[in-house]
Short mmCIF file of C-alpha atoms and ligand atoms in Angstrom, two decimals:
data_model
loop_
_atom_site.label_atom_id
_atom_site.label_comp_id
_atom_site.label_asym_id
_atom_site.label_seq_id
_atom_site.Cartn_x
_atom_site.Cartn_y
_atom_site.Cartn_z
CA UNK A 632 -13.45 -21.45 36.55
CA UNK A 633 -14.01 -17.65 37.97
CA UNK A 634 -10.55 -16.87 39.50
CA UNK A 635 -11.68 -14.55 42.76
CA UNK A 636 -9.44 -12.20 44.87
CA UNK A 637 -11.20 -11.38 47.58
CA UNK A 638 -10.99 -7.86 49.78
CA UNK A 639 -12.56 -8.96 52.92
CA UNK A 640 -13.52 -7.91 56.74
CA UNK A 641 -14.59 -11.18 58.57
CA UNK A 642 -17.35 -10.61 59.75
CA UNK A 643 -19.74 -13.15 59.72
CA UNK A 644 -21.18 -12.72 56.57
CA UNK A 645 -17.84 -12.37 55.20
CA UNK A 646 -16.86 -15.63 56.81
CA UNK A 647 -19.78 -17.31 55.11
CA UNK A 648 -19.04 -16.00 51.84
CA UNK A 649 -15.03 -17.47 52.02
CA UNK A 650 -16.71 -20.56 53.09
CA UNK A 651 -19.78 -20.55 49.77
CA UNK A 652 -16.32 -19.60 47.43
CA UNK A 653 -14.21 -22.56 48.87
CA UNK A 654 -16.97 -25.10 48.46
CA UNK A 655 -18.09 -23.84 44.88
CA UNK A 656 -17.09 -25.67 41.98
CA UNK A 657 -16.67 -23.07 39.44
CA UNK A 658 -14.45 -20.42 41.94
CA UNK A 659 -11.15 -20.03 42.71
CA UNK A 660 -10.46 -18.55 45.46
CA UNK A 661 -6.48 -17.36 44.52
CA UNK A 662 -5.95 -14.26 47.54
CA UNK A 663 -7.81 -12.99 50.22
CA UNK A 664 -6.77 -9.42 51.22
CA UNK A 665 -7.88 -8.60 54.76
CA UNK A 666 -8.77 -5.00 56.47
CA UNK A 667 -10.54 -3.09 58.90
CA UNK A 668 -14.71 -3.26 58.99
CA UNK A 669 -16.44 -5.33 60.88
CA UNK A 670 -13.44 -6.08 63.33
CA UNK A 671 -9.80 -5.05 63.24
CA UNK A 672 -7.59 -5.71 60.51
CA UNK A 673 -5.51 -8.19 62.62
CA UNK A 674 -8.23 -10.23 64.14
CA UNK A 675 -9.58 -9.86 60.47
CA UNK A 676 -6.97 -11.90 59.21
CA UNK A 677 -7.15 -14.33 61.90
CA UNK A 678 -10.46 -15.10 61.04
CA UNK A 679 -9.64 -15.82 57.12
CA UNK A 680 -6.83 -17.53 58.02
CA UNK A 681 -8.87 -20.09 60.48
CA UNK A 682 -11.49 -21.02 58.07
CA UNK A 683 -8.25 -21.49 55.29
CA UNK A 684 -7.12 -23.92 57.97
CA UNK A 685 -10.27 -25.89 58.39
CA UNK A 686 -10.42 -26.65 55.00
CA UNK A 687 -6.94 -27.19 54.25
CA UNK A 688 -6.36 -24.34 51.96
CA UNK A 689 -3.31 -22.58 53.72
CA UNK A 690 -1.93 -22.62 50.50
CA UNK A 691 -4.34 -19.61 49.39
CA UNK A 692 -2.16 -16.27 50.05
CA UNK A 693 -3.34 -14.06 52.82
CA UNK A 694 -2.35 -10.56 52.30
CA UNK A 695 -3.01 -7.52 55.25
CA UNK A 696 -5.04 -4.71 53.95
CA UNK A 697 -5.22 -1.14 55.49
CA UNK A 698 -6.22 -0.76 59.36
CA UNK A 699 -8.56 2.15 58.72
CA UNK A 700 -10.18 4.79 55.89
CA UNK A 701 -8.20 7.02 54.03
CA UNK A 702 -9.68 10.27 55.88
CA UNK A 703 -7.45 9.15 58.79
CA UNK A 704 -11.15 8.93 61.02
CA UNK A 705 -11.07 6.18 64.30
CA UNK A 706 -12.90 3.31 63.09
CA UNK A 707 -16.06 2.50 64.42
CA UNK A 708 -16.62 -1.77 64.86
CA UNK A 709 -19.62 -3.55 65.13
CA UNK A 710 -19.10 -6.10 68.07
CA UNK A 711 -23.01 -6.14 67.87
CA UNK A 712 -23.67 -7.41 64.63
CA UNK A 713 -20.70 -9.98 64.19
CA UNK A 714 -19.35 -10.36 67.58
CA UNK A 715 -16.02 -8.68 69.74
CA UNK A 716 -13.59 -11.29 67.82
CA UNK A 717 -15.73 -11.31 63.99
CA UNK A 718 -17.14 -14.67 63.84
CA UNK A 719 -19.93 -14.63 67.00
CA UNK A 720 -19.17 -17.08 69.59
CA UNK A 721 -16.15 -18.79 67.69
CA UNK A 722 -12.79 -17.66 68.21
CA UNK A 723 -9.52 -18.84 66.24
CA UNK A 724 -7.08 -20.90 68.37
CA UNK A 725 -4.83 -18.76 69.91
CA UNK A 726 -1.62 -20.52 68.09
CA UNK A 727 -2.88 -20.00 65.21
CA UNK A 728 -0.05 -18.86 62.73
CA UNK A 729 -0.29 -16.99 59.68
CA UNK A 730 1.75 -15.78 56.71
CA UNK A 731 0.43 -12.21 56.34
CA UNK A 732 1.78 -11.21 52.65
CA UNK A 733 2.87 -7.79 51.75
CA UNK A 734 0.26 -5.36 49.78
CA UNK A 735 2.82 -6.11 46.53
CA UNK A 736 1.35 -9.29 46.64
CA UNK A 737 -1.96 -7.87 45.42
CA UNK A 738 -0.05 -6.59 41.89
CA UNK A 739 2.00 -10.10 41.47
CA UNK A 740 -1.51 -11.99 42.03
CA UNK A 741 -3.21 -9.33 38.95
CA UNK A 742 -0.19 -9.90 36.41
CA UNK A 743 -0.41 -13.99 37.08
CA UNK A 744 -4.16 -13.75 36.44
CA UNK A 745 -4.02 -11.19 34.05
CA UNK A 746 -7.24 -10.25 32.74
CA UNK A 747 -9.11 -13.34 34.14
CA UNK A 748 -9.21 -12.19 37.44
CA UNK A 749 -12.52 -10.99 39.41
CA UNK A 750 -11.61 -8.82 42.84
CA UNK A 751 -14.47 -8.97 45.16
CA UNK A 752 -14.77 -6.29 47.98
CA UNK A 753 -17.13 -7.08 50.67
CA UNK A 754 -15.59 -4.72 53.27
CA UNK A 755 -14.37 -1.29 53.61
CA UNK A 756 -13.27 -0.03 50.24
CA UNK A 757 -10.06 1.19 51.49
CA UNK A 758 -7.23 -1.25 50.31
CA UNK A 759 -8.54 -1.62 46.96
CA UNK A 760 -8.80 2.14 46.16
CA UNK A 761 -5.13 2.11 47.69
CA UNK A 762 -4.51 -0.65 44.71
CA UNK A 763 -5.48 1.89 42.81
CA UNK A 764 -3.86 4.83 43.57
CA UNK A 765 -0.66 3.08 43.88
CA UNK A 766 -1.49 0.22 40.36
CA UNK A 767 -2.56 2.91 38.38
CA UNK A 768 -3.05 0.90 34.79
CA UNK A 769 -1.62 -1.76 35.67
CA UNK A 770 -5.93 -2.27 37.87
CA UNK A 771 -6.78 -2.68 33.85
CA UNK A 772 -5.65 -5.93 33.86
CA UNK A 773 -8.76 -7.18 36.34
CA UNK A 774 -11.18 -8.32 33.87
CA UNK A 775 -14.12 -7.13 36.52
CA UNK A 776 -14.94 -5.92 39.75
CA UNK A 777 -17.57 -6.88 42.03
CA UNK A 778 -18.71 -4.86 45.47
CA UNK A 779 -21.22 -5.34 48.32
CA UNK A 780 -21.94 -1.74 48.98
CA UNK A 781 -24.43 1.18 48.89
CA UNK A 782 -28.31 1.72 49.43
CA UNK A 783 -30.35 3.39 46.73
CA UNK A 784 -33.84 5.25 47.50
CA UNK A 785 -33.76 3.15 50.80
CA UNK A 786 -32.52 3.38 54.30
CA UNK A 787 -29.23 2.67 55.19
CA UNK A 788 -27.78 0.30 57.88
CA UNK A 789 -25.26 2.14 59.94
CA UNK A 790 -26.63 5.56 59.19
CA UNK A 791 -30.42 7.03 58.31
CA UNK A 792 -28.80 7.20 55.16
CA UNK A 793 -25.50 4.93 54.64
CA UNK A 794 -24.61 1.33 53.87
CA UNK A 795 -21.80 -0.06 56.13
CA UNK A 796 -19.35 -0.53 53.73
CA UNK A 797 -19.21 2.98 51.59
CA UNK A 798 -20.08 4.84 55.59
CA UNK A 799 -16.75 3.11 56.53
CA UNK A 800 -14.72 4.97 53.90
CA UNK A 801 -16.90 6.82 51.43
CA UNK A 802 -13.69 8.94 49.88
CA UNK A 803 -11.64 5.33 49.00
CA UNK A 804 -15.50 4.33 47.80
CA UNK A 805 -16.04 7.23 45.65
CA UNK A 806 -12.62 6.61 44.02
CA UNK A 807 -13.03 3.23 43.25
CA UNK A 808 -16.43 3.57 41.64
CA UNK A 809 -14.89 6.42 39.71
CA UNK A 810 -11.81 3.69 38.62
CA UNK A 811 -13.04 -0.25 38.52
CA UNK A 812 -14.52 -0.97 35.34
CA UNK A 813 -16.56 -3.12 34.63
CA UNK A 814 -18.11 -2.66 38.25
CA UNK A 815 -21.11 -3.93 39.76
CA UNK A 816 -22.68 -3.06 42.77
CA UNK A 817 -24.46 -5.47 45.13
CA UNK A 818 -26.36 -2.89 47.54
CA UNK A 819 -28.87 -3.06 50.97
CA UNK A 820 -32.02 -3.13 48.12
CA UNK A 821 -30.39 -6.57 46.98
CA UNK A 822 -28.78 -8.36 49.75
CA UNK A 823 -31.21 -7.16 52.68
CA UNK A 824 -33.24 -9.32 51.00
CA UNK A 825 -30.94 -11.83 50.55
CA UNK A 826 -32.03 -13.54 53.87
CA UNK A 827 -31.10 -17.11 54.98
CA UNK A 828 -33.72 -18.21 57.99
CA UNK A 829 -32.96 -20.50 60.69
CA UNK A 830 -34.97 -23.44 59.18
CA UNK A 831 -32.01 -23.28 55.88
CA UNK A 832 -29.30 -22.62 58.70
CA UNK A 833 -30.08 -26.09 60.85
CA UNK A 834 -30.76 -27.80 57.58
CA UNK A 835 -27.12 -26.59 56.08
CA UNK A 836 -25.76 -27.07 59.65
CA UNK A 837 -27.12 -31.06 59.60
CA UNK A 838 -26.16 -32.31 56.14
CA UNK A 839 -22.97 -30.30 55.42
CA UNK A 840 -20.31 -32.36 55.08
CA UNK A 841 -17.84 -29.78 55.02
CA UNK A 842 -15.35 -29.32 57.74
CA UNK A 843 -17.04 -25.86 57.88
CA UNK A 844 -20.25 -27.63 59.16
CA UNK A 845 -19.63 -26.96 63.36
CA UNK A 846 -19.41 -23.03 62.73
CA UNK A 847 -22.40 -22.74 60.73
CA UNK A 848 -25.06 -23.04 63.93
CA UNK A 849 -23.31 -20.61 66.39
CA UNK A 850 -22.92 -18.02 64.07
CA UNK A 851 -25.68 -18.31 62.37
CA UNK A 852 -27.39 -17.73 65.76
CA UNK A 853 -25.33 -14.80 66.98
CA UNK A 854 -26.10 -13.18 63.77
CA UNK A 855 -29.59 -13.49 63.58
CA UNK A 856 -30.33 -12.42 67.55
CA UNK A 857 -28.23 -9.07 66.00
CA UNK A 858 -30.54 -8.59 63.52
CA UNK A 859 -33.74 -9.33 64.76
CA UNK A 860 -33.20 -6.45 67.77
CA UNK A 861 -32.51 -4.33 64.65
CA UNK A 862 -35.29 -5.13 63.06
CA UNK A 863 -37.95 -6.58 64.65
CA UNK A 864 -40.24 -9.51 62.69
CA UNK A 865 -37.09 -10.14 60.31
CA UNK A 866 -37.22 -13.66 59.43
CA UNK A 867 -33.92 -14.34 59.16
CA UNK A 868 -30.58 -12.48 58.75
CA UNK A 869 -29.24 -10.97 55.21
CA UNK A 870 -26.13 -12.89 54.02
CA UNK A 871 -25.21 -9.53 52.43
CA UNK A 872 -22.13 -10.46 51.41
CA UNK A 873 -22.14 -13.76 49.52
CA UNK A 874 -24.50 -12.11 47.47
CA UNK A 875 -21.43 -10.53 45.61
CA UNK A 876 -20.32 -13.63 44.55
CA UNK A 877 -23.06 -15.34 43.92
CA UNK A 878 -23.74 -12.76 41.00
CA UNK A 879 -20.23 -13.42 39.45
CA UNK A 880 -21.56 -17.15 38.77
CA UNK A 881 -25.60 -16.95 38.68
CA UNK A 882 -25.80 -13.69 36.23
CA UNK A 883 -29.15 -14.20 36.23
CA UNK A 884 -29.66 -13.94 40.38
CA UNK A 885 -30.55 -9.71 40.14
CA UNK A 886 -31.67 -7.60 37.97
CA UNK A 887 -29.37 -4.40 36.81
CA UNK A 888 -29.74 -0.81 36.82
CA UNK A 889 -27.20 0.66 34.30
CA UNK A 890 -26.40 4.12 36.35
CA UNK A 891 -23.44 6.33 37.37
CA UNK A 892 -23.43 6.57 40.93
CA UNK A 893 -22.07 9.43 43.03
CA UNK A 894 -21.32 9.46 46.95
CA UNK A 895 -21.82 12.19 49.38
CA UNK A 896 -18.64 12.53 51.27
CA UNK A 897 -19.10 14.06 54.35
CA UNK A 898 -22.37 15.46 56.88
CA UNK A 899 -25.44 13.61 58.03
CA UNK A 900 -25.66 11.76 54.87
CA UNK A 901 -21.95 10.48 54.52
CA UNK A 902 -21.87 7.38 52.78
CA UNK A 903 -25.00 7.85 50.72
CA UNK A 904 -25.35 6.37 47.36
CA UNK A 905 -26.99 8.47 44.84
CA UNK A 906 -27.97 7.47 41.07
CA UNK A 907 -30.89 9.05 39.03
CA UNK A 908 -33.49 6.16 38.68
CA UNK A 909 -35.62 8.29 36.66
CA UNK A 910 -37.11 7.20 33.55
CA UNK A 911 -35.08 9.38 31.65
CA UNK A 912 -31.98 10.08 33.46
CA UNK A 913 -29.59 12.64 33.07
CA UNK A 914 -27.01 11.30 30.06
CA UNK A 915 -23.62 10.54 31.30
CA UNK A 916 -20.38 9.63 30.00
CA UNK A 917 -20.14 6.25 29.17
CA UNK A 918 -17.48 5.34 31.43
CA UNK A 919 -18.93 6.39 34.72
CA UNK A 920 -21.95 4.20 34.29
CA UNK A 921 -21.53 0.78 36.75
CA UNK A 922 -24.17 -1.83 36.79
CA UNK A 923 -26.56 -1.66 40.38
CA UNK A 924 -27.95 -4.78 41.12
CA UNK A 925 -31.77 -3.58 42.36
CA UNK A 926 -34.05 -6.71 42.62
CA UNK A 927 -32.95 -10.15 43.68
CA UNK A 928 -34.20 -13.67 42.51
CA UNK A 929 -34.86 -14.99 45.40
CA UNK A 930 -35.45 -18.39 45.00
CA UNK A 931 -32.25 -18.75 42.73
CA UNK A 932 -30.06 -17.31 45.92
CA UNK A 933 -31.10 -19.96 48.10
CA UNK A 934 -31.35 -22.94 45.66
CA UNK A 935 -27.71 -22.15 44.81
CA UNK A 936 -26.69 -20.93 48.15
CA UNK A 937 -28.11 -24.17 49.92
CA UNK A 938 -26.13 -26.58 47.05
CA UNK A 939 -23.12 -24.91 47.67
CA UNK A 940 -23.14 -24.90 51.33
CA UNK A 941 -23.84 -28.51 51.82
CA UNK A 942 -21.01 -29.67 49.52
CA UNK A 943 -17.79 -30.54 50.81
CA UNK A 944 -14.38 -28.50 49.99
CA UNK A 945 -13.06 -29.93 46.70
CA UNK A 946 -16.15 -31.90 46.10
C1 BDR B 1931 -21.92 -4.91 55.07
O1 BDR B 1931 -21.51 -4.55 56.39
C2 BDR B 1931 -21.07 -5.68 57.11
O2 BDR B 1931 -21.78 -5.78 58.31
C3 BDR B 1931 -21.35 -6.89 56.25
O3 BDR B 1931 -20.30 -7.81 56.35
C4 BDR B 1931 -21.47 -6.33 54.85
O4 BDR B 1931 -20.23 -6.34 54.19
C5 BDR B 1931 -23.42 -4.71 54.97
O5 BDR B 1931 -23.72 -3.37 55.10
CA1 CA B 1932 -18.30 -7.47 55.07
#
């Protein structure tokens, strides 16, 4: 059983992909730390805690990340893409009460796992370079890391040039990459591809079980109109993010190139990921090299997405 802590910015696709880890058989979801991204930090943590709540796993900590990057920038959101409150149409009920765990919680969660856990990020990389910076060895004790983030040799999403994730806070992304070993990275050339269409949607939608099951539709919906005025003809949205953890338990699901990546910090191309995909590359230390997912089985996403998404929670 893969013991998951997940850094996380609900976000549709980031609600999907607590969903897909709740309903798999062979995760454990044991934390979810919640930030700044796709919506504020606070409505963030709303969202994680609501879909803990429908499937009666408030026992799972919830602990509050950081409420921007470390630069000290305004944060940008994305009301477009996911929606003003994260999830599309659906909103958590208003009474809905959480226990929002202190940061600390992140280093008591690391020594009780010691080196079986996995941390996930599939936000901003803010609070988990923060882990680092205030850890320090005590980060050795994650057995492996796992991030949606980057684009290599192709465009970006929220720049010409950036993925959302390292554009959001390319100086906490450039130290983490420097720090997490073993890292992979799940970038746009793997999950853009990643795309659930609405014919999967309405089938997931009609024969999930899962308490889960009313949410998928709407969202599913909003999220797709968002993409297809992005990009026109696209026949069905990227579910960029469960693509992180799907790797952790279908090795096989992408295809790695072994590279040290670098990240341009500031300018028109802030956020860029850079590694040297030529045949030869340039030889590098051994410890800088992560693994960069670059081609996606297909077919193996969705068989393994659609399984998981029509089980029920516990199942
Ligand atoms: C990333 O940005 C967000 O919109 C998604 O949740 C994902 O984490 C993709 O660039
Ligand atoms: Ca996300």
């Amino acid at each position: 059983m893969a013991k998951i802590l997940l850094f996380t910015d609900p976000g549709i696709d980031d609600s999907i992909s607590i969903m897909y880890a709740i309903l798999h058989p062979d995760l454990e979801l044991v934390g979810i730390v919640t930030g700044y991204g796709s919506v504020k930090k606070e409505q963030a943590t709303q969202n994680a805690a609501y879909l803990l709540q429908l499937a009666g796993k408030t026992d799972i900590p919830i602990i509050g990340g950081a409420q921007g990057p470390l630069s000290g920038e305004a944060v940008p959101y994305y009301p477009e893409i996911h929606g003003p409150e994260g999830m599309g149409p659906i909103r958590p009920p208003e009474n809905l009460k959480v226990n929002l765990l202190n940061y600390d919680e992140i280093f008591k969660i690391i020594d009780l796992y010691a080196n079986d856990l996995i941390i996930v990020s599939i936000g901003r990389l803010t609070e988990l370079a923060i882990a680092f910076i205030i850890g320090g060895d005590q980060m050795k004790k994650v057995k492996s890391f796992y991030v949606m983030g980057g684009a290599f040799l192709v465009p970006g999403n929220v720049t010409a040039m950036a993925e959302a994730n390292i554009h959001g806070d390319p100086i906490a992304a450039e130290l983490v990459i420097e720090k997490a070993k073993p890292l992979t990275l799940l970038p746009l050339n793997v999950t853009n591809q990643a795309i659930v269409t609405p014919e999967l949607a309405e089938y997931i939608a009609k024969n999930s079980d899962s308490q889960f099951a009313p949410l998928i539709k709407p969202i599913y919906q909003y999220y797709y109109d968002a993409y297809k005025k992005n990009v026109p003809g696209i026949p069905g949205a990227p579910f960029h993010d469960v693509l992180a953890i799907s790797a952790i338990i279908n090795p096989s699901i992408v295809e790695y190139f072994y590279r040290r990546v670098r990240i341009i910090l500031d300018g028109v191309a802030k956020g860029q990921t850079i590694a040297d995909f030529r045949p030869k590359p340039d030889s590098e230390p051994v410890e800088t090299i992560d693994a960069i997912a670059m081609k996606l089985d297909y077919d193996l996403f969705i068989q393994d997405f659609m399984n998981i998404m029509t089980r029920q929670v516990g199942a």
